[in-house]
mmCIF file of C-alpha atoms in Angstrom:
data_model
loop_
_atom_site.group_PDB
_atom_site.id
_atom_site.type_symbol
_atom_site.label_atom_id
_atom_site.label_comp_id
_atom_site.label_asym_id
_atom_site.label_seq_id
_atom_site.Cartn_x
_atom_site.Cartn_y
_atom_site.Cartn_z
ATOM 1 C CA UNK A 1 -178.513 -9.335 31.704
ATOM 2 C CA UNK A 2 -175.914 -11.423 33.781
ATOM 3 C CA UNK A 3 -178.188 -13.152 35.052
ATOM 4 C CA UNK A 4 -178.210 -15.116 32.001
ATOM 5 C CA UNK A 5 -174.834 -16.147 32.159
ATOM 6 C CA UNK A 6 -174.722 -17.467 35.927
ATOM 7 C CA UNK A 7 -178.171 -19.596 34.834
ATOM 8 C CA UNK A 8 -176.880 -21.433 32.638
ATOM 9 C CA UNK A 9 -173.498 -21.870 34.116
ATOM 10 C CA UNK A 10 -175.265 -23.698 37.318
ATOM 11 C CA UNK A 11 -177.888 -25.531 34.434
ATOM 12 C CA UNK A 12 -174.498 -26.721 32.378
ATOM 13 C CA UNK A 13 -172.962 -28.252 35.645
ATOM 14 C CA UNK A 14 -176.799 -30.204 37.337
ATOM 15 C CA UNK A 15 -177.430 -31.250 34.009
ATOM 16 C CA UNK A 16 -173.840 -32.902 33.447
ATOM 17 C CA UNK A 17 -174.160 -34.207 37.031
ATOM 18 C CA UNK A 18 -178.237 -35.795 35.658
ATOM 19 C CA UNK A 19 -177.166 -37.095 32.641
ATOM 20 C CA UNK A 20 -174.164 -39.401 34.229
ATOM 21 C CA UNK A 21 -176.987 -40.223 36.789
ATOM 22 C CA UNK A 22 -179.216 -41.674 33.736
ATOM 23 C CA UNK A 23 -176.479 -43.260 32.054
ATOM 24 C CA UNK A 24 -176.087 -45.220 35.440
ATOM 25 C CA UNK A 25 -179.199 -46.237 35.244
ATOM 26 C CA UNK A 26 -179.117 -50.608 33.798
ATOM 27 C CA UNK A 27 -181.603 -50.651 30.795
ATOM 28 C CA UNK A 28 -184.593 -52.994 30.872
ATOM 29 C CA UNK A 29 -187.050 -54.514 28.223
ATOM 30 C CA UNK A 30 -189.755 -53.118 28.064
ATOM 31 C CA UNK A 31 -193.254 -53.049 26.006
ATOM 32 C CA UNK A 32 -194.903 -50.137 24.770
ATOM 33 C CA UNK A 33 -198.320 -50.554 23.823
ATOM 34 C CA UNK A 34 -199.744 -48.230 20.924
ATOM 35 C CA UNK A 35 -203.309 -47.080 20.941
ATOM 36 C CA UNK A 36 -204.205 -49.621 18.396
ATOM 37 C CA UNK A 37 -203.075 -52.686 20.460
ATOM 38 C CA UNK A 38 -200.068 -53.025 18.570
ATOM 39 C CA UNK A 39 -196.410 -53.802 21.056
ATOM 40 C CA UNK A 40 -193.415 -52.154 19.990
ATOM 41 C CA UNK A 41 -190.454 -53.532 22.366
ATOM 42 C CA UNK A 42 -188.334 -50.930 24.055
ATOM 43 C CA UNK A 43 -185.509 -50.246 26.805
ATOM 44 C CA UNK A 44 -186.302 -48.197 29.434
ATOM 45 C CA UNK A 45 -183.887 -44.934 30.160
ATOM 46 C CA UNK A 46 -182.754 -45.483 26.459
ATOM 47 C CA UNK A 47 -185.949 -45.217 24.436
ATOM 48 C CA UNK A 48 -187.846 -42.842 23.324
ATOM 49 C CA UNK A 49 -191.404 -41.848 22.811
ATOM 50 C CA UNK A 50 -189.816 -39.832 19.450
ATOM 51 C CA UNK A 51 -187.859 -43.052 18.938
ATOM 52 C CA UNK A 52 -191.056 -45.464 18.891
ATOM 53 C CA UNK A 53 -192.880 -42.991 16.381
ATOM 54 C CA UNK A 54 -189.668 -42.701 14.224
ATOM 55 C CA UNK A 55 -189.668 -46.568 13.844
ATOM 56 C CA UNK A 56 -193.787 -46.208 12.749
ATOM 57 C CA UNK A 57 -192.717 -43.335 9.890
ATOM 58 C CA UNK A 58 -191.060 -40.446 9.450
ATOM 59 C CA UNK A 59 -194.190 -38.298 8.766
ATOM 60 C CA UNK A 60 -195.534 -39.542 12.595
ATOM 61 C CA UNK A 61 -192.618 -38.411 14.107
ATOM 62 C CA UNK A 62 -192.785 -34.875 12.468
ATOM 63 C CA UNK A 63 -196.025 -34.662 12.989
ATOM 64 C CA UNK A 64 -196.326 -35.137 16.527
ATOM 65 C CA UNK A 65 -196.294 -32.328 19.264
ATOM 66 C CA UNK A 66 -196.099 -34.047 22.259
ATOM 67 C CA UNK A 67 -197.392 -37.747 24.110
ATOM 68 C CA UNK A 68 -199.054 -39.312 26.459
ATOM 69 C CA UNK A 69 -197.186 -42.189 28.267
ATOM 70 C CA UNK A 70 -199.853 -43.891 30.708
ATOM 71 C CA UNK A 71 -202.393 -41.186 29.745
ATOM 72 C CA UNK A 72 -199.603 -38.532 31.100
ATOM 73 C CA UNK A 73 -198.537 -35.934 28.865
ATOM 74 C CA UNK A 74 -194.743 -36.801 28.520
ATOM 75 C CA UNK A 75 -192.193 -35.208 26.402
ATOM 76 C CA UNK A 76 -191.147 -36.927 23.552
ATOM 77 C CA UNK A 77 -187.214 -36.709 23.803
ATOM 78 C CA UNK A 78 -187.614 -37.982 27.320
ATOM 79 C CA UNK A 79 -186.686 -41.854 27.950
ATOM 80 C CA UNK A 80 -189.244 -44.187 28.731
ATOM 81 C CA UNK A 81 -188.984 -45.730 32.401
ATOM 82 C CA UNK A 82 -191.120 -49.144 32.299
ATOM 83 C CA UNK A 83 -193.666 -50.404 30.236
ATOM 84 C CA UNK A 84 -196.524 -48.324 29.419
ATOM 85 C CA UNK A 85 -199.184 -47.253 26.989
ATOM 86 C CA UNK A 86 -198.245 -44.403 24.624
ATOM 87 C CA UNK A 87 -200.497 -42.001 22.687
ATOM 88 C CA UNK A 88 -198.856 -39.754 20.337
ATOM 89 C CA UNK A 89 -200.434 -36.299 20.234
ATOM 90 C CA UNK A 90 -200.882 -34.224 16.951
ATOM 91 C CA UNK A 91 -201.651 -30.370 17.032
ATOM 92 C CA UNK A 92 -205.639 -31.103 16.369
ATOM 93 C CA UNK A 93 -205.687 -32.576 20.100
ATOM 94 C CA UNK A 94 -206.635 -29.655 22.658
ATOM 95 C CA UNK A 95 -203.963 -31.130 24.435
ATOM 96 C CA UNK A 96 -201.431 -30.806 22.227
ATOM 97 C CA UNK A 97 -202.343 -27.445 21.199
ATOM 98 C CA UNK A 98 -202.254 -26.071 24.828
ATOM 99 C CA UNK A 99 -198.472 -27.848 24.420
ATOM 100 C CA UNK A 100 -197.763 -26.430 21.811
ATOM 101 C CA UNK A 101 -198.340 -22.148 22.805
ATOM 102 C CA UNK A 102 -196.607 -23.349 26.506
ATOM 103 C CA UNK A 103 -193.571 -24.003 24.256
ATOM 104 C CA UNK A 104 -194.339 -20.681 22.145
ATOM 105 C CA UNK A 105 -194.707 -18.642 25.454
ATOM 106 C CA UNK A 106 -190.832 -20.185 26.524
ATOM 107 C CA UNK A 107 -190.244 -18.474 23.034
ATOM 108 C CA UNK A 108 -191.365 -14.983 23.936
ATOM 109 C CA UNK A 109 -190.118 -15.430 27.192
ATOM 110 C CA UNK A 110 -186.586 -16.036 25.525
ATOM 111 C CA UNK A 111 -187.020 -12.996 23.635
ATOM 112 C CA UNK A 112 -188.477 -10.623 26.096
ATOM 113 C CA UNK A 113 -185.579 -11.020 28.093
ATOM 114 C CA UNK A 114 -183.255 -10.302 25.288
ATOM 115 C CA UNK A 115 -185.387 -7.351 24.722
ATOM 116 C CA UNK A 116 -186.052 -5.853 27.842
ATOM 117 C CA UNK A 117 -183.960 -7.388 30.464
ATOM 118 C CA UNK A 118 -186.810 -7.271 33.461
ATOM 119 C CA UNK A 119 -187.842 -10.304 35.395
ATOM 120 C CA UNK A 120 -190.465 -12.660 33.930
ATOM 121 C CA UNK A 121 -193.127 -13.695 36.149
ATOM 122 C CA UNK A 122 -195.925 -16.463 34.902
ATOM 123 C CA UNK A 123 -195.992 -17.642 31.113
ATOM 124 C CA UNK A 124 -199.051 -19.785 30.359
ATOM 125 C CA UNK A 125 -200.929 -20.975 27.288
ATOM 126 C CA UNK A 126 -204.557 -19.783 27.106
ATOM 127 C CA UNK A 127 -207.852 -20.379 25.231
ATOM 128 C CA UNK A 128 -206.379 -18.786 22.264
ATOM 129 C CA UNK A 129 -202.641 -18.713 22.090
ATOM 130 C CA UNK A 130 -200.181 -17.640 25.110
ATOM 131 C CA UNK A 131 -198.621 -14.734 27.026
ATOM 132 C CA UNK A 132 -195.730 -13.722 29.264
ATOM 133 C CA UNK A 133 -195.944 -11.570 32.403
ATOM 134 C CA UNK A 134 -192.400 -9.648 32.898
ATOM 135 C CA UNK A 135 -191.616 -7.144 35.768
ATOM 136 C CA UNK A 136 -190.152 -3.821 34.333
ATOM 137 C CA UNK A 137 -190.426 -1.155 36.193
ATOM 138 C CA UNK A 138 -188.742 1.410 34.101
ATOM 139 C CA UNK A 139 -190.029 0.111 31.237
ATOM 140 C CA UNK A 140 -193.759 0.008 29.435
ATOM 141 C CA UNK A 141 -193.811 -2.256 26.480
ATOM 142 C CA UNK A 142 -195.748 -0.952 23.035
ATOM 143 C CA UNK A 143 -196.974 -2.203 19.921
ATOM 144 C CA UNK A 144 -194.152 -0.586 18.600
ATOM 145 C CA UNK A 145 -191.956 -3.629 19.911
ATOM 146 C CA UNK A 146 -193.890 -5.962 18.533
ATOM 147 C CA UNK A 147 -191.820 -6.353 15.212
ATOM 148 C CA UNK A 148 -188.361 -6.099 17.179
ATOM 149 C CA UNK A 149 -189.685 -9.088 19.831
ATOM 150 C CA UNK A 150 -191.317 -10.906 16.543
ATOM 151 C CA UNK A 151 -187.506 -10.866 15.133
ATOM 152 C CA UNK A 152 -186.167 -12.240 18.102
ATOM 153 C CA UNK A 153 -188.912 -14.698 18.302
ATOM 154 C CA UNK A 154 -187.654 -15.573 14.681
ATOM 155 C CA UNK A 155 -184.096 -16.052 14.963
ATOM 156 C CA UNK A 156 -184.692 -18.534 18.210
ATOM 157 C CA UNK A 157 -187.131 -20.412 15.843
ATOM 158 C CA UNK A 158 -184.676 -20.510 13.194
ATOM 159 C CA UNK A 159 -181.712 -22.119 15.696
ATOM 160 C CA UNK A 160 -184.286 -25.232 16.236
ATOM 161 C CA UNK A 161 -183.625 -24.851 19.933
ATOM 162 C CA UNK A 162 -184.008 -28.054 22.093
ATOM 163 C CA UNK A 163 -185.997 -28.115 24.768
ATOM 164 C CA UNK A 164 -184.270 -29.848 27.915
ATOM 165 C CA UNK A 165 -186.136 -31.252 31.042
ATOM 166 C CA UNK A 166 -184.345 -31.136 34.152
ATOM 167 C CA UNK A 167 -185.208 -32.147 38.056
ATOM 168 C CA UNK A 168 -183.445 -29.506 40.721
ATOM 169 C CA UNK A 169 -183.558 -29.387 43.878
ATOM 170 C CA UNK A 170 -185.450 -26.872 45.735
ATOM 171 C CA UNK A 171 -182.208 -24.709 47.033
ATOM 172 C CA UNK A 172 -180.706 -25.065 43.685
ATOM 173 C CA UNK A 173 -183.619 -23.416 42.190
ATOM 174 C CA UNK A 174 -183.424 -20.648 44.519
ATOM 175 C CA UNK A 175 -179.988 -20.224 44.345
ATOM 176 C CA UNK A 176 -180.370 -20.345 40.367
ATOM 177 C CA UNK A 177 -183.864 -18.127 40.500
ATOM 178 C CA UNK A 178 -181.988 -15.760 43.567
ATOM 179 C CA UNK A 179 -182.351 -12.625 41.024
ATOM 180 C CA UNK A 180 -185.800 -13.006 40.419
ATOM 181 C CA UNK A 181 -188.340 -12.302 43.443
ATOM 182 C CA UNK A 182 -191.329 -13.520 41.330
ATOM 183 C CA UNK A 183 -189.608 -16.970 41.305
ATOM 184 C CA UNK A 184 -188.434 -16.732 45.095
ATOM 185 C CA UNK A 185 -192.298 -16.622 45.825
ATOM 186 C CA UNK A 186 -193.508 -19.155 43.564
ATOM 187 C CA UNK A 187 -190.747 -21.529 45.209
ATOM 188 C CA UNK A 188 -191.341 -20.820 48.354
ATOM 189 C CA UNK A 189 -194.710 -20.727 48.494
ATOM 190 C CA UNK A 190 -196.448 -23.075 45.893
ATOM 191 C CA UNK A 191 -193.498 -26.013 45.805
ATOM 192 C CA UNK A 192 -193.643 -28.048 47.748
ATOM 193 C CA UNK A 193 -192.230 -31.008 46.844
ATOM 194 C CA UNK A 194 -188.116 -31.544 47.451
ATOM 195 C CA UNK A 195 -187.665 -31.265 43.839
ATOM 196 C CA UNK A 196 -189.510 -29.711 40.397
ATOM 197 C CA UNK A 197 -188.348 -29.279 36.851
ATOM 198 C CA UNK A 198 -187.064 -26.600 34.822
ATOM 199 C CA UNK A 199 -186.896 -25.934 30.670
ATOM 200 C CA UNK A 200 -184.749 -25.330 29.207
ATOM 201 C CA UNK A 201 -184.467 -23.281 25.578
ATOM 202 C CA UNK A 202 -181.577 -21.457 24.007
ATOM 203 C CA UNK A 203 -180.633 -19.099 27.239
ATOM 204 C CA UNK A 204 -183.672 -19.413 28.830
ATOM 205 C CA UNK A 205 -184.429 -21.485 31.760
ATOM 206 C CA UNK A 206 -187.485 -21.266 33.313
ATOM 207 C CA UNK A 207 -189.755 -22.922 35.995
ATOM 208 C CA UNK A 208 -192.022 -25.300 34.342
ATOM 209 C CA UNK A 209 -193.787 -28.857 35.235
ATOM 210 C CA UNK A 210 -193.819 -29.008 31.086
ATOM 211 C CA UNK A 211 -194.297 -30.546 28.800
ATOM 212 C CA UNK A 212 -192.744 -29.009 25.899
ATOM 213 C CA UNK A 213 -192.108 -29.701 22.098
ATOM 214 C CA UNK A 214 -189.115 -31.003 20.846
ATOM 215 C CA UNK A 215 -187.289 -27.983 19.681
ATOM 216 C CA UNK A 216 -188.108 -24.467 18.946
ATOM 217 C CA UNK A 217 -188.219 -24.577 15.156
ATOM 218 C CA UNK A 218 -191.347 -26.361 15.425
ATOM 219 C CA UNK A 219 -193.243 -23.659 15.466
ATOM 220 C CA UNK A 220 -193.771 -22.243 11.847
ATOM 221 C CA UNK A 221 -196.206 -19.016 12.194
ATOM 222 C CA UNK A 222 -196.016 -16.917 15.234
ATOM 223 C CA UNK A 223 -197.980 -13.242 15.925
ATOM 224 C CA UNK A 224 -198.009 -10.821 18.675
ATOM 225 C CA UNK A 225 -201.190 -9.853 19.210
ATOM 226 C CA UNK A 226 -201.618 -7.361 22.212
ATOM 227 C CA UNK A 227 -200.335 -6.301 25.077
ATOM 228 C CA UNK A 228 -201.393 -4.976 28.460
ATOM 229 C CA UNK A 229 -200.618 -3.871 31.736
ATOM 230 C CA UNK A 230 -201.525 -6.351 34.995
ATOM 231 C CA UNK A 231 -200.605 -6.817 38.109
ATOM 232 C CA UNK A 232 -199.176 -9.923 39.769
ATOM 233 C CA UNK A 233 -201.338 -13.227 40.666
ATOM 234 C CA UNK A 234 -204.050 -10.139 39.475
ATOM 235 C CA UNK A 235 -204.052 -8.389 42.961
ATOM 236 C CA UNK A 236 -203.808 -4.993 42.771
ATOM 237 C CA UNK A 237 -201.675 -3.722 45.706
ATOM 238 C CA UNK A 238 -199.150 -6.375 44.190
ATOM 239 C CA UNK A 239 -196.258 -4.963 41.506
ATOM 240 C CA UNK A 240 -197.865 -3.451 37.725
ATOM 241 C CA UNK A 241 -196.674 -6.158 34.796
ATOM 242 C CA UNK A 242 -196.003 -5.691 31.268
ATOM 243 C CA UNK A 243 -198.043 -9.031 29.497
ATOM 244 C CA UNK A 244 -197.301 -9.684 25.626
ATOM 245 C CA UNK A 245 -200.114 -11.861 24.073
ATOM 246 C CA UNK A 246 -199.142 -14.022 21.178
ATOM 247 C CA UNK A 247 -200.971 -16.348 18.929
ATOM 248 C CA UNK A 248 -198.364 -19.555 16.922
ATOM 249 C CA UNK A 249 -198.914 -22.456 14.560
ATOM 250 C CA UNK A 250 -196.687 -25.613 13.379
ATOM 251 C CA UNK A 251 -197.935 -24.259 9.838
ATOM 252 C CA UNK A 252 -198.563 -20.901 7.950
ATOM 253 C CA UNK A 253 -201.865 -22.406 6.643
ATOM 254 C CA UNK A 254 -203.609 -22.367 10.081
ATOM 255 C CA UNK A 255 -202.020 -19.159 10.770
ATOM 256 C CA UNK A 256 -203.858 -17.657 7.831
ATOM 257 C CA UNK A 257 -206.864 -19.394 8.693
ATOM 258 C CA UNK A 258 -206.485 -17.914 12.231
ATOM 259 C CA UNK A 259 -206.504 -14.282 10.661
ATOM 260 C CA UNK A 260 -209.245 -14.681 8.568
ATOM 261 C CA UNK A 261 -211.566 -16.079 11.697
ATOM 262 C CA UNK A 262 -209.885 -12.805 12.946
ATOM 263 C CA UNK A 263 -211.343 -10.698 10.299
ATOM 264 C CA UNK A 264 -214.757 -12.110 10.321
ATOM 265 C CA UNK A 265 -214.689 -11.903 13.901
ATOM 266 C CA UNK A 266 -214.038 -7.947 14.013
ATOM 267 C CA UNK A 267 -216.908 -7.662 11.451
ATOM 268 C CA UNK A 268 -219.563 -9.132 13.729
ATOM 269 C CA UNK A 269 -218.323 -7.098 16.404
ATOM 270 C CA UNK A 270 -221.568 -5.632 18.387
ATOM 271 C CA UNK A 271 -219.947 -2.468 19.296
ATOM 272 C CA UNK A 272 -218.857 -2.197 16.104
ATOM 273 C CA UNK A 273 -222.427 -3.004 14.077
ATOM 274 C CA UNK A 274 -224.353 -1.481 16.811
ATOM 275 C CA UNK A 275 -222.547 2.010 16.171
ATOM 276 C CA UNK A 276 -222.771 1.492 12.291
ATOM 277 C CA UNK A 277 -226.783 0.219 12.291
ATOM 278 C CA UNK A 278 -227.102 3.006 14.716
ATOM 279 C CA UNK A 279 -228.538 0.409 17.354
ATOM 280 C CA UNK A 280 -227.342 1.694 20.378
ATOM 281 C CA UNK A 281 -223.810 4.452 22.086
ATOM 282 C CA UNK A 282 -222.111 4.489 25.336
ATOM 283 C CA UNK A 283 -221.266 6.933 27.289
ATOM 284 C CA UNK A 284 -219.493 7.478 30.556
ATOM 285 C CA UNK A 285 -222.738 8.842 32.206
ATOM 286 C CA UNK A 286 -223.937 4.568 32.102
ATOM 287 C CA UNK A 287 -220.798 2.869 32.478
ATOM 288 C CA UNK A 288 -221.129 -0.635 30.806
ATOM 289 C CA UNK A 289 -224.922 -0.422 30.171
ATOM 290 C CA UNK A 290 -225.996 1.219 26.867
ATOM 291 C CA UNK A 291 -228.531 3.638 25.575
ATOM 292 C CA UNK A 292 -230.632 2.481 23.078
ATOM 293 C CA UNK A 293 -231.584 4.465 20.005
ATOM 294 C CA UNK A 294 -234.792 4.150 18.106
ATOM 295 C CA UNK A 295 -233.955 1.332 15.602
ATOM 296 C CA UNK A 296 -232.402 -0.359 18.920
ATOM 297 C CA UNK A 297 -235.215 0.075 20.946
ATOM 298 C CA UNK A 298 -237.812 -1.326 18.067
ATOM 299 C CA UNK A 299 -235.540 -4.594 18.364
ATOM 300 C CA UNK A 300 -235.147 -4.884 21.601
ATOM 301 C CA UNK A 301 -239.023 -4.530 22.327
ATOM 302 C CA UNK A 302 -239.356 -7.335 19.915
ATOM 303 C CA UNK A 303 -236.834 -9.857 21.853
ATOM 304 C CA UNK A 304 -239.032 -8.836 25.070
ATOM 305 C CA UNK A 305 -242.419 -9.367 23.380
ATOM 306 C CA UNK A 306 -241.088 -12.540 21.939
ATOM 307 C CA UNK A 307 -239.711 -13.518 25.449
ATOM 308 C CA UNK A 308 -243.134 -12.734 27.549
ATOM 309 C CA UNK A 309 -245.171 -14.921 24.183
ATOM 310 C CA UNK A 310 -243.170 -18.113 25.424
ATOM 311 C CA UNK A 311 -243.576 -17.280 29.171
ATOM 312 C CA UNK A 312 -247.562 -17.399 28.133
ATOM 313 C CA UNK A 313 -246.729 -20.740 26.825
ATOM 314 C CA UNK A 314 -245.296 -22.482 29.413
ATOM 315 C CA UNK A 315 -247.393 -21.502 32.343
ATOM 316 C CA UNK A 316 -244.883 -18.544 33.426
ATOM 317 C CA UNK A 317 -245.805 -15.203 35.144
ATOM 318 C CA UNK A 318 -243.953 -11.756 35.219
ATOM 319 C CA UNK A 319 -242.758 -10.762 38.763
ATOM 320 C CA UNK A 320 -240.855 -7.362 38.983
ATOM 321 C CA UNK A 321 -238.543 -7.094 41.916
ATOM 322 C CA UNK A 322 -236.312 -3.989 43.276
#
């Protein structure tokens, strides 16, 4: 789309226009305290949270997904501005993790609009992995894109693509965003501060308080997992969205480890054993309450019986209502 194009055309000229601003800035020392007490000595607008782990071990630095400077997740190419406290944040913190599939869903969003060319809408990380909400109207997306959009995701892993922090302005951003009428709301109607950020990663640019990982080859095991249909901020007189669901890793080893939770999962799935045991059915005569067959009734008149034994116990008496 060529809206690509004029993006990052008006990105390339702020982000000149920032980066002469930080060079401006004079360096101080500083001291960055570590969580063990330790005081590593610093400069600020010149040092790095990735720098300070670099200078601990190389192993550290790699390891790391993302920091907390002054208990605020920071990013970790992003210069240090006075002296703080610094955490750094491996993929077994929930915080990192949540990181970590915010920077995956930038990834899909990269290649969804390679793929489909529509307008994405919200991209967050979730419980268990991320998704990406895109306005097509033309277009319905199925599992039969998921290996094209997993071989895009791919080939933007493989190019190790940075991802860049910038502060616009609020008309820049809605001159930038001016294609996109998702965006247009979300400027104008949940920012409302003068400025806000923007990531950027390969040819996307998106909206984003962040933060993000350091570059897109990071992430080492990626999946599609589903998609649906929604409908924006989930009211339903607003425009249908396509949403792709994905699931990524900084290693195949938790990826497979993911899949085989995955498998056990679908084995202890109660529609799936009640159906098999011959427990209980739907049908579309009880919408979302379920008829019980004999071995499911035996069972649950046992959970009742057991139930009413330890209301006996404790003093408890039965009331039926309407």
């Amino acid at each position: 789309p060529s809206y690509i194009q004029d993006r990052i055309d008006m990105w390339d000229r702020l982000k000149v226009e920032y980066d002469q601003e930080v060079a401006r800035k004079v360096p101080e020392d500083i001291v960055v305290t570590l969580p063990d007490g330790k005081e590593v000595q610093a400069q600020s607008w010149r040092t790095t949270p990735y720098d300070i782990a670099m200078g601990i071990s190389f192993g550290l630095a790699d390891n790391t997904v993302i920091c907390k400077v002054n208990n605020v997740l920071w990013d970790l190419e992003r210069p240090l501005e006075e002296s703080c406290k610094l955490e750094l944040l491996k993929f077994d913190s929930p915080e990192a993790e949540q990181v970590f599939w915010h920077s995956s869903a930038h990834i899909l969003g990269e290649a969804m609009e390679r793929m489909y060319g529509g307008y994405l809408c919200y991209g967050p990380p979730i419980e268990s992995g991320f998704y990406y909400d895109m306005h097509m109207p033309n277009t319905q997306v199925s599992n039969i894109d998921f290996p094209v959009v997993e071989n895009i995701m791919q080939s933007i892993v493989k190019e190790r693509q940075p991802f860049e922090r910038l502060e616009m302005k609020k008309e820049d951003l809605l001159e930038m965003f001016k294609y996109n009428e998702f965006k247009q709301r979300i400027l104008n109607e949940k920012v409302t501060t003068p400025t806000t950020t923007v990531y950027r990663c390969g040819s996307l640019i998106d909206l984003c308080r962040g933060p993000h990982i350091r570059h897109t080859g990071k992430v080492k095991a990626f999946k599609i997992t589903k998609n649906s249909a929604t409908y924006w901020e989930g009211k339903s007189d607003a425009e249908s969205l396509q949403r792709i669901y994905g699931i990524a890793f900084p290693d195949n080893k938790k990826m497979k480890e993911w899949q085989k939770f995955q498998e056990e999962a679908a084995k202890r799935d109660h529609r799936k054993l009640g159906r098999e045991q011959e427990l209980y059915f739907f049908h579309e005569l009880s919408p979302g309450s379920c008829f019980f067959q004999p071995r499911g009734a035996h069972i649950y008149n046992k959970l009742i019986e057991f139930i009413r034994s330890e209301y006996r116990k404790r003093g408890f008496q039965e009331v039926v209502t309407p």
